[in-house]
XYZ file of N, CA and C in Angstrom:
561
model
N 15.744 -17.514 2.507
C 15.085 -16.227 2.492
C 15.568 -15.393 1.321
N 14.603 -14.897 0.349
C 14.874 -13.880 -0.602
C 15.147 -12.623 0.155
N 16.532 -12.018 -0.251
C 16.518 -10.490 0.507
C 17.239 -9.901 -0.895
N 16.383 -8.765 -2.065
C 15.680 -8.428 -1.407
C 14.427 -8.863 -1.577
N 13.015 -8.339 -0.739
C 11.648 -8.505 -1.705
C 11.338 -7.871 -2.314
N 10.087 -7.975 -3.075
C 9.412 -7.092 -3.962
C 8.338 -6.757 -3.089
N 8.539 -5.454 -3.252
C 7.186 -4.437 -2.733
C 6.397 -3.458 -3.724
N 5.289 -4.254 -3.538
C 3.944 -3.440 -4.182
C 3.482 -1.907 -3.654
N 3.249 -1.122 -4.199
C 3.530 -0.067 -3.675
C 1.789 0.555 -4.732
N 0.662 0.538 -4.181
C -0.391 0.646 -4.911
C -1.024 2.409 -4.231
N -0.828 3.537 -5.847
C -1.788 4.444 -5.228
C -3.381 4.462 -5.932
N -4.258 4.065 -4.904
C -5.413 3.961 -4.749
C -6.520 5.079 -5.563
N -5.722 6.714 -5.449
C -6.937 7.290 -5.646
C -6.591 7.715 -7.528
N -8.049 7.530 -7.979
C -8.052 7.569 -9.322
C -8.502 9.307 -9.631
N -8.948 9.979 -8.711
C -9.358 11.056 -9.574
C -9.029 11.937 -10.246
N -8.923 13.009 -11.326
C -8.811 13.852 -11.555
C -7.652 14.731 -11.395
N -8.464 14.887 -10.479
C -7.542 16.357 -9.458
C -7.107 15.916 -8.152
N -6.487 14.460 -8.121
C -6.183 13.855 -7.393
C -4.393 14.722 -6.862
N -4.182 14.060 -5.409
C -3.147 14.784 -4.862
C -2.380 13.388 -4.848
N -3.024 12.037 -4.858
C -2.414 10.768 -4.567
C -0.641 10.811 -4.925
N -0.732 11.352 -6.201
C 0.606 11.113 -6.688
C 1.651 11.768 -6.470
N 1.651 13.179 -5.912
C 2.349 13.555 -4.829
C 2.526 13.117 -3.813
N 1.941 12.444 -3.008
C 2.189 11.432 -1.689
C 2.980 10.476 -2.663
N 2.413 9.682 -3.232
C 3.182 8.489 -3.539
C 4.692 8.466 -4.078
N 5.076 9.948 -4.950
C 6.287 10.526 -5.224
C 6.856 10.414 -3.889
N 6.332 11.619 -2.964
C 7.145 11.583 -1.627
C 7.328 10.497 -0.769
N 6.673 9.273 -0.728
C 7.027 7.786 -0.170
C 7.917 7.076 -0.715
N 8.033 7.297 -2.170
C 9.152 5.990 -2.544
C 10.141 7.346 -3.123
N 10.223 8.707 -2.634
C 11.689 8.976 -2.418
C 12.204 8.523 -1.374
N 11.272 9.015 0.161
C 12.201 8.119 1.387
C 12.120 6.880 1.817
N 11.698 6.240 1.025
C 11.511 4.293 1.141
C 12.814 3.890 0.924
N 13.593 4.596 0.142
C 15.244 3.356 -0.035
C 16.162 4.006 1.338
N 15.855 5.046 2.298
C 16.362 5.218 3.189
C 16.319 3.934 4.331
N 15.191 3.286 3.743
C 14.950 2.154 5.151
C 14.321 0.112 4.322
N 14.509 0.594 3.103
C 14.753 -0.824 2.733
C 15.606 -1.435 1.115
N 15.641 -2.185 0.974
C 16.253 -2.174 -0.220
C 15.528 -3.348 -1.344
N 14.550 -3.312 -0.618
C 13.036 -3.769 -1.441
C 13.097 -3.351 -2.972
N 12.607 -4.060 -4.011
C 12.303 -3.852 -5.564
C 11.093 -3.330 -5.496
N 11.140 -2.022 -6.132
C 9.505 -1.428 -6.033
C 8.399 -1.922 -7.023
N 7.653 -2.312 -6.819
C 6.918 -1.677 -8.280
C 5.519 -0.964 -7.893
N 5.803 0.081 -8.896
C 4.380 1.351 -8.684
C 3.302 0.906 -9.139
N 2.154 0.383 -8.425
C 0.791 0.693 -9.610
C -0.033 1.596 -9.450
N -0.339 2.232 -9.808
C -1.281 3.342 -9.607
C -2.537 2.903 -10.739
N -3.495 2.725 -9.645
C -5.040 2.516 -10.192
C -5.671 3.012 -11.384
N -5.135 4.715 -11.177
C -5.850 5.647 -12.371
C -5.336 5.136 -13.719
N -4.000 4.193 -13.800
C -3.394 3.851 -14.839
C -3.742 2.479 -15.191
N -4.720 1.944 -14.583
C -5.337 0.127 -15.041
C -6.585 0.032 -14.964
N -6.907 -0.556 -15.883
C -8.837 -0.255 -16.452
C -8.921 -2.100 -15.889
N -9.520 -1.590 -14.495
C -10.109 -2.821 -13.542
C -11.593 -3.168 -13.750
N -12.307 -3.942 -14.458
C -13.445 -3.677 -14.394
C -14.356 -3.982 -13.309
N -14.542 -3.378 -12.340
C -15.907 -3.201 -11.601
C -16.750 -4.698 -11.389
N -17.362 -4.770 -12.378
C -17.912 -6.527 -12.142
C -17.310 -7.753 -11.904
N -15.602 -7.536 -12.074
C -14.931 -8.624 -11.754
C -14.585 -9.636 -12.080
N -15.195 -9.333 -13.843
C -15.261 -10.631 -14.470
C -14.014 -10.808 -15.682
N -13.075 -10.282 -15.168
C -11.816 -10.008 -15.988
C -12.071 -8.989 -16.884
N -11.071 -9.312 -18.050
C -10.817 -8.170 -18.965
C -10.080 -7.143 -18.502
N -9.617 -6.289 -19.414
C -9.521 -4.937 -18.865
C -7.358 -5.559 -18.406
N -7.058 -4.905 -17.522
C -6.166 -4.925 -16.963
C -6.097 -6.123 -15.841
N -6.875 -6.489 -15.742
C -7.370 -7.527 -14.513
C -5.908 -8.544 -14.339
N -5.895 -9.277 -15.880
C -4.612 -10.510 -15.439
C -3.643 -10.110 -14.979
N -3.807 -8.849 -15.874
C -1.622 -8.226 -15.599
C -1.462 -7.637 -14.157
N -2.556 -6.947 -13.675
C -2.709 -6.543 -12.092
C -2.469 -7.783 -11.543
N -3.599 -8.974 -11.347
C -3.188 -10.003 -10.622
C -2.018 -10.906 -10.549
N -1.027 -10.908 -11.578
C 0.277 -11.059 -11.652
C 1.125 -10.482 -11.138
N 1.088 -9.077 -11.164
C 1.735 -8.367 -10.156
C 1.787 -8.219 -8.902
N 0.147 -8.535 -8.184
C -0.397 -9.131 -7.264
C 0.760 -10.057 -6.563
N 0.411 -11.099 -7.434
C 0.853 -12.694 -7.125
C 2.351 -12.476 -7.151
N 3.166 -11.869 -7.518
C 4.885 -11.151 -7.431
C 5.357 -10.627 -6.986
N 4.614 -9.906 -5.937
C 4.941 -9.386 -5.116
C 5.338 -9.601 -3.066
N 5.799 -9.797 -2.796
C 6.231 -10.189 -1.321
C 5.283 -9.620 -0.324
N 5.244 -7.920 -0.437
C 4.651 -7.404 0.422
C 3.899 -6.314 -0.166
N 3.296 -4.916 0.501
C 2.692 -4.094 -0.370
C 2.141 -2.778 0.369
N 1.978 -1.549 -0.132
C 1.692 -0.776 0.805
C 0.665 0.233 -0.422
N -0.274 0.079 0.340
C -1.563 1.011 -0.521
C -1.571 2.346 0.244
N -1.180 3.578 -0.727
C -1.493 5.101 -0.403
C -3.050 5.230 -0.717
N -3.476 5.790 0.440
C -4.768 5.908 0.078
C -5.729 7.380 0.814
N -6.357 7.711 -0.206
C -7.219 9.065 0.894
C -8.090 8.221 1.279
N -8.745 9.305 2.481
C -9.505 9.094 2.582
C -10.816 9.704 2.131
N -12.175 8.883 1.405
C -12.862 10.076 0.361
C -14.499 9.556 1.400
N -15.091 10.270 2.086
C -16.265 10.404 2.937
C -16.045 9.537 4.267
N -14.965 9.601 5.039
C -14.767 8.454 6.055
C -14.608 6.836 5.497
N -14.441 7.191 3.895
C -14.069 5.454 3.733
C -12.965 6.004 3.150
N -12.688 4.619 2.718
C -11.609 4.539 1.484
C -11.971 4.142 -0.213
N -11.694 4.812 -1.593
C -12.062 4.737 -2.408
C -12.366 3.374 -3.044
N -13.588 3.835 -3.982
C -14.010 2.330 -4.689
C -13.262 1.721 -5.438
N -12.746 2.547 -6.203
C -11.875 1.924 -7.490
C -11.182 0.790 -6.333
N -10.051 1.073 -5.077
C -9.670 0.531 -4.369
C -9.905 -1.065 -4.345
N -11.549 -1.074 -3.522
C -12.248 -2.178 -3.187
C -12.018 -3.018 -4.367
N -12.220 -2.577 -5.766
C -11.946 -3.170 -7.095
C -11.205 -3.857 -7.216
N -9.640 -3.235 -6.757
C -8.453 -3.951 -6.985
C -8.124 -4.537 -6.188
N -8.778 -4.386 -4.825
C -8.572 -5.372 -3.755
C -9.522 -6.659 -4.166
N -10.297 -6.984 -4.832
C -11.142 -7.936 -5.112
C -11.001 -9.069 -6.284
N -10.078 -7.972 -7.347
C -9.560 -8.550 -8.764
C -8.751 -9.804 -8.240
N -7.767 -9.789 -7.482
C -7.295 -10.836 -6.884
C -7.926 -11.260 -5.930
N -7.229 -12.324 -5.939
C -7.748 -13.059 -4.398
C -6.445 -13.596 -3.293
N -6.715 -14.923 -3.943
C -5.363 -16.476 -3.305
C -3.715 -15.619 -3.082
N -4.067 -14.363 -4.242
C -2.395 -13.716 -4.423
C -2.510 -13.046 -3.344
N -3.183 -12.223 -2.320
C -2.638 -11.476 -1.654
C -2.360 -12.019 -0.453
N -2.612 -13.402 -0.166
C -2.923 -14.688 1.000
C -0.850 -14.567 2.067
N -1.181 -14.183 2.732
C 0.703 -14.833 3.679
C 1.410 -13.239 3.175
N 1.111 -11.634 2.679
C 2.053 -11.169 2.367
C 1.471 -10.155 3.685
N 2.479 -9.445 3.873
C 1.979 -8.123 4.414
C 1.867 -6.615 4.181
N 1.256 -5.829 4.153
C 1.057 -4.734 3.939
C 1.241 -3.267 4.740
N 1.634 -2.240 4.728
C 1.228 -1.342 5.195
C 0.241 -0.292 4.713
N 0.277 0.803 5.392
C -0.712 2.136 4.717
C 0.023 3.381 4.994
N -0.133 4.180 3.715
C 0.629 5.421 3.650
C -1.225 6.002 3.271
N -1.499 6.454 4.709
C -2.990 7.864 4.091
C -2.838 9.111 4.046
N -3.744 9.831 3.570
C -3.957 11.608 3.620
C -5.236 11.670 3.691
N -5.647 12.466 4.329
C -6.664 13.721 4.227
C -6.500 14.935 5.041
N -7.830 14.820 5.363
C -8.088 15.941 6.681
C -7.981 16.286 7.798
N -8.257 16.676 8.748
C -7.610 16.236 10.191
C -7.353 14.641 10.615
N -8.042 13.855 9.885
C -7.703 12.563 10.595
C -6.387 11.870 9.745
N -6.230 12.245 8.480
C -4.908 12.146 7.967
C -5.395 10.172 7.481
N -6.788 10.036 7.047
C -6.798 9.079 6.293
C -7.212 8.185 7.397
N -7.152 8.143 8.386
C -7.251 7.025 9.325
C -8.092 6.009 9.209
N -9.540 6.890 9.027
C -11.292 5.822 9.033
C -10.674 4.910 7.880
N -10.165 4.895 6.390
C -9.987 4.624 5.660
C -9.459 3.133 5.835
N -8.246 3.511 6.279
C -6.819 2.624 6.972
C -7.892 1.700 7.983
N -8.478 2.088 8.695
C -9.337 1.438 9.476
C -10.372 0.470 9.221
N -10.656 0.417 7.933
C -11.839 -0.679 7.070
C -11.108 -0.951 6.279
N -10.011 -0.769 5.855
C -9.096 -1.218 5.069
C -8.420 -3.080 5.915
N -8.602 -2.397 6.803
C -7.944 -3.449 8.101
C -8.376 -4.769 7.971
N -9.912 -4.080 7.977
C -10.769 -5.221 7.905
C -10.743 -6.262 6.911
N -11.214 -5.772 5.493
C -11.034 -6.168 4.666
C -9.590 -6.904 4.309
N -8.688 -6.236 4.699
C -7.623 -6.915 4.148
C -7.198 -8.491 5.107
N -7.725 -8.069 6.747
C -7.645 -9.643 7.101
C -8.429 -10.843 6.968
N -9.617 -10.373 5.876
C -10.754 -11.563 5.372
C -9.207 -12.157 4.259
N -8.754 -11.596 3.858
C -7.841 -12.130 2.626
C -6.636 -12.712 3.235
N -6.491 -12.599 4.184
C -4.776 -13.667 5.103
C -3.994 -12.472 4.831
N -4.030 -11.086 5.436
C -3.336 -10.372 4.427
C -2.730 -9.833 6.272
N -1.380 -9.947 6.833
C -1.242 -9.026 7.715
C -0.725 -7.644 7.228
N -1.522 -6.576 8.525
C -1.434 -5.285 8.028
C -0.659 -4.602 9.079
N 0.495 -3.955 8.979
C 1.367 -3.201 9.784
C 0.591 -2.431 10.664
N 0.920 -2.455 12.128
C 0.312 -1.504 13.393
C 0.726 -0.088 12.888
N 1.939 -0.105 12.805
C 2.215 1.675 12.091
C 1.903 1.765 10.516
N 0.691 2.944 10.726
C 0.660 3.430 9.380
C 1.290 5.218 9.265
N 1.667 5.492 8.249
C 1.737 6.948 7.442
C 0.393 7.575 7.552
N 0.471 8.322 8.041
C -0.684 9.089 8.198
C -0.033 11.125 8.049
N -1.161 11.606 6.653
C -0.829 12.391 6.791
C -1.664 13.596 6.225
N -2.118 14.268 8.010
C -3.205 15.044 7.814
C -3.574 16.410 7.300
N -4.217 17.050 6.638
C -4.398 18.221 6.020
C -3.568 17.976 4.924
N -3.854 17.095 4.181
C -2.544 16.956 3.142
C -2.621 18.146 2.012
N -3.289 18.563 1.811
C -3.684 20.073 0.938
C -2.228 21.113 1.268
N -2.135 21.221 2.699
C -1.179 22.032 3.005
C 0.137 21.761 3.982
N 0.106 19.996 3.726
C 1.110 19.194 4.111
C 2.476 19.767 3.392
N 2.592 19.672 2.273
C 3.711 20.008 1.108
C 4.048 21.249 0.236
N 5.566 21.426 0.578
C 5.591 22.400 -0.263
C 5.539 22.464 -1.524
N 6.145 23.513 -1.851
C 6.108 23.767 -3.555
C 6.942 22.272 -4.628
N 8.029 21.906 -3.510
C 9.291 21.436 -4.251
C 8.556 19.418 -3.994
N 7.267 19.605 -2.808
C 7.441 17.946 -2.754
C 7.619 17.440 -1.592
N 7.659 18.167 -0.948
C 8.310 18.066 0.461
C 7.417 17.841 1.441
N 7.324 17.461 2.330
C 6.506 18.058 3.951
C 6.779 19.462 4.541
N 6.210 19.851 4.763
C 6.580 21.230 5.646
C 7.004 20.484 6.761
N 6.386 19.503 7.294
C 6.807 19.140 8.856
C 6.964 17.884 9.005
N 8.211 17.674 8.008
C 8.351 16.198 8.150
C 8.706 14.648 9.508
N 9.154 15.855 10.338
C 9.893 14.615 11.287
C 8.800 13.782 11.720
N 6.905 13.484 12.281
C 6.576 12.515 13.156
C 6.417 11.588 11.433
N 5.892 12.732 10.176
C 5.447 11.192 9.620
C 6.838 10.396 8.727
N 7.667 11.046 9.082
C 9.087 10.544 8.611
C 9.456 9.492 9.465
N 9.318 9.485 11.126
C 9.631 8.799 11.661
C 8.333 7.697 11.903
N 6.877 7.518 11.902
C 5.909 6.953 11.299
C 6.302 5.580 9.900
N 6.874 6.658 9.160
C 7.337 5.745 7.624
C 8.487 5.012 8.187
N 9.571 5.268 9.131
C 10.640 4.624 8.992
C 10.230 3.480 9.979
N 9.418 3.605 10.628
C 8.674 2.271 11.535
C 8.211 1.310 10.668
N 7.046 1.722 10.081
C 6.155 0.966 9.379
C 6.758 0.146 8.500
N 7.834 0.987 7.699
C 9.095 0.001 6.745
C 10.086 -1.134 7.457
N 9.991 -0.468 8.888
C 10.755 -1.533 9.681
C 10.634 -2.893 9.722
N 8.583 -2.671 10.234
C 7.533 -3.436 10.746
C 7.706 -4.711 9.454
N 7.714 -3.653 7.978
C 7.061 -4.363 6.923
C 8.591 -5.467 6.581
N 9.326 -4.672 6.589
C 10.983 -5.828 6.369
C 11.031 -6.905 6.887
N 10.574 -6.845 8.252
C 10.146 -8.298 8.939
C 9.407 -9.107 8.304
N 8.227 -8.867 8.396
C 7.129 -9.427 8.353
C 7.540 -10.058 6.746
N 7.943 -9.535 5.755
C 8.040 -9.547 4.287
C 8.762 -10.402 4.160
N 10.451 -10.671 4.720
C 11.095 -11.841 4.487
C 10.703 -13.033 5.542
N 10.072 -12.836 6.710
C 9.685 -14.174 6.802
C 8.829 -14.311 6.634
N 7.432 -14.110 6.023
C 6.612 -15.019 5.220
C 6.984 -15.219 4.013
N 7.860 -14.706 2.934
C 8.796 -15.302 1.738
C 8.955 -16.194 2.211
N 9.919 -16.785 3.192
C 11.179 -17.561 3.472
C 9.340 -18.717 3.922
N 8.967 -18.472 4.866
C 7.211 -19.713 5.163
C 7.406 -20.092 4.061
N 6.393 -18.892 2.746
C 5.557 -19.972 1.465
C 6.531 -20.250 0.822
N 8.265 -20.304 0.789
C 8.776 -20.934 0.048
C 9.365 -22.448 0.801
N 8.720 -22.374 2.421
C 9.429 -23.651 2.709
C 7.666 -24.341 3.157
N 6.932 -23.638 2.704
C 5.326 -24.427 2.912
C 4.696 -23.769 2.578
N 3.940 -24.075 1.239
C 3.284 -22.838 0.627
C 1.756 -22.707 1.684
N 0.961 -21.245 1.264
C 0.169 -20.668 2.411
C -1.431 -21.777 2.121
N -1.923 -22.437 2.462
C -3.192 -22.879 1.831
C -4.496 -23.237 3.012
N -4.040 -21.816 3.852
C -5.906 -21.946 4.513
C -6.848 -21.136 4.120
């Protein structure tokens, strides 16, 4: 068993005037409280995925990172009761790489705090062999979740939420390492 793993740590939303990257700041400050996982950040808005799927663009170097990674946890809003396109993109650029790892979800929005999102996310991600952690981060009204400095105003349920889900994911992460390195994954 590799200890530690590498965890993919993907924020999803590309826009603008996006809030993504404040969540994703505030997750991998309290992520080394509960694993000692190798991070690596990708953030979407920063890799030109092209849409049709037919490479180019950022495509190889994403799917390498993909394929290097142990486990993975996509921050994601939620944008009309789904979850964003760019997303679907990068969930698609790969394939075979995301097969035996597991994942969690760190969401935001509105009263539902990302959920519908996390919820077709589910889906999709078990067409790919991908298990997805029962506890997700969920975190609602995120507009007026955080203070000035970065913070939660009310951190303790999704603090204790994150320290589950990281629990969930530590498991799950070194023993399917320790599987595809003693039988690699091929259904």
């Amino acid at each position: 068993m590799r200890d530690p793993y590498s965890l993919a740590v993907i924020t999803a939303s590309v826009r603008a005037d996006r809030i993504g990257p404040r969540v994703t700041r505030w997750f991998l400050r309290h992520l080394d409280r509960h694993t000692d996982a190798v991070v690596d950040h990708l953030d979407l808005a920063e890799l030109d995925l092209p849409g049709d799927l037919a490479g180019g663009g950022d495509a190889e170097r994403f799917t390498k990172r993909v394929e290097q990674a142990d486990a993975f946890v996509v921050v994601t809003p939620e944008y009309n009761h789904g979850y964003p396109g760019p997303l679907k993109t990068a969930i698609d650029t790969p394939y075979e790489q995301w097969r035996a790892k597991p994942l969690g979800f760190v969401s935001y929005g509105g009263a539902s705090g990302g959920l519908r999102a996390v919820e077709q996310l589910r889906t999709v991600f078990a067409e790919l062999h991908v298990p997805t952690m029962r506890t997700g981060v969920l975190i609602p009204n995120v507009h007026d979740a955080f203070d000035d400095d970065g913070e939660l105003r009310d951190p303790a349920p999704v603090e204790a939420a994150l320290a589950e889900m990281v629990r969930q994911l530590n498991w799950w992460a070194l023993i399917l390492a320790a599987a595809r390195a003693d039988r690699p994954y091929d259904c």
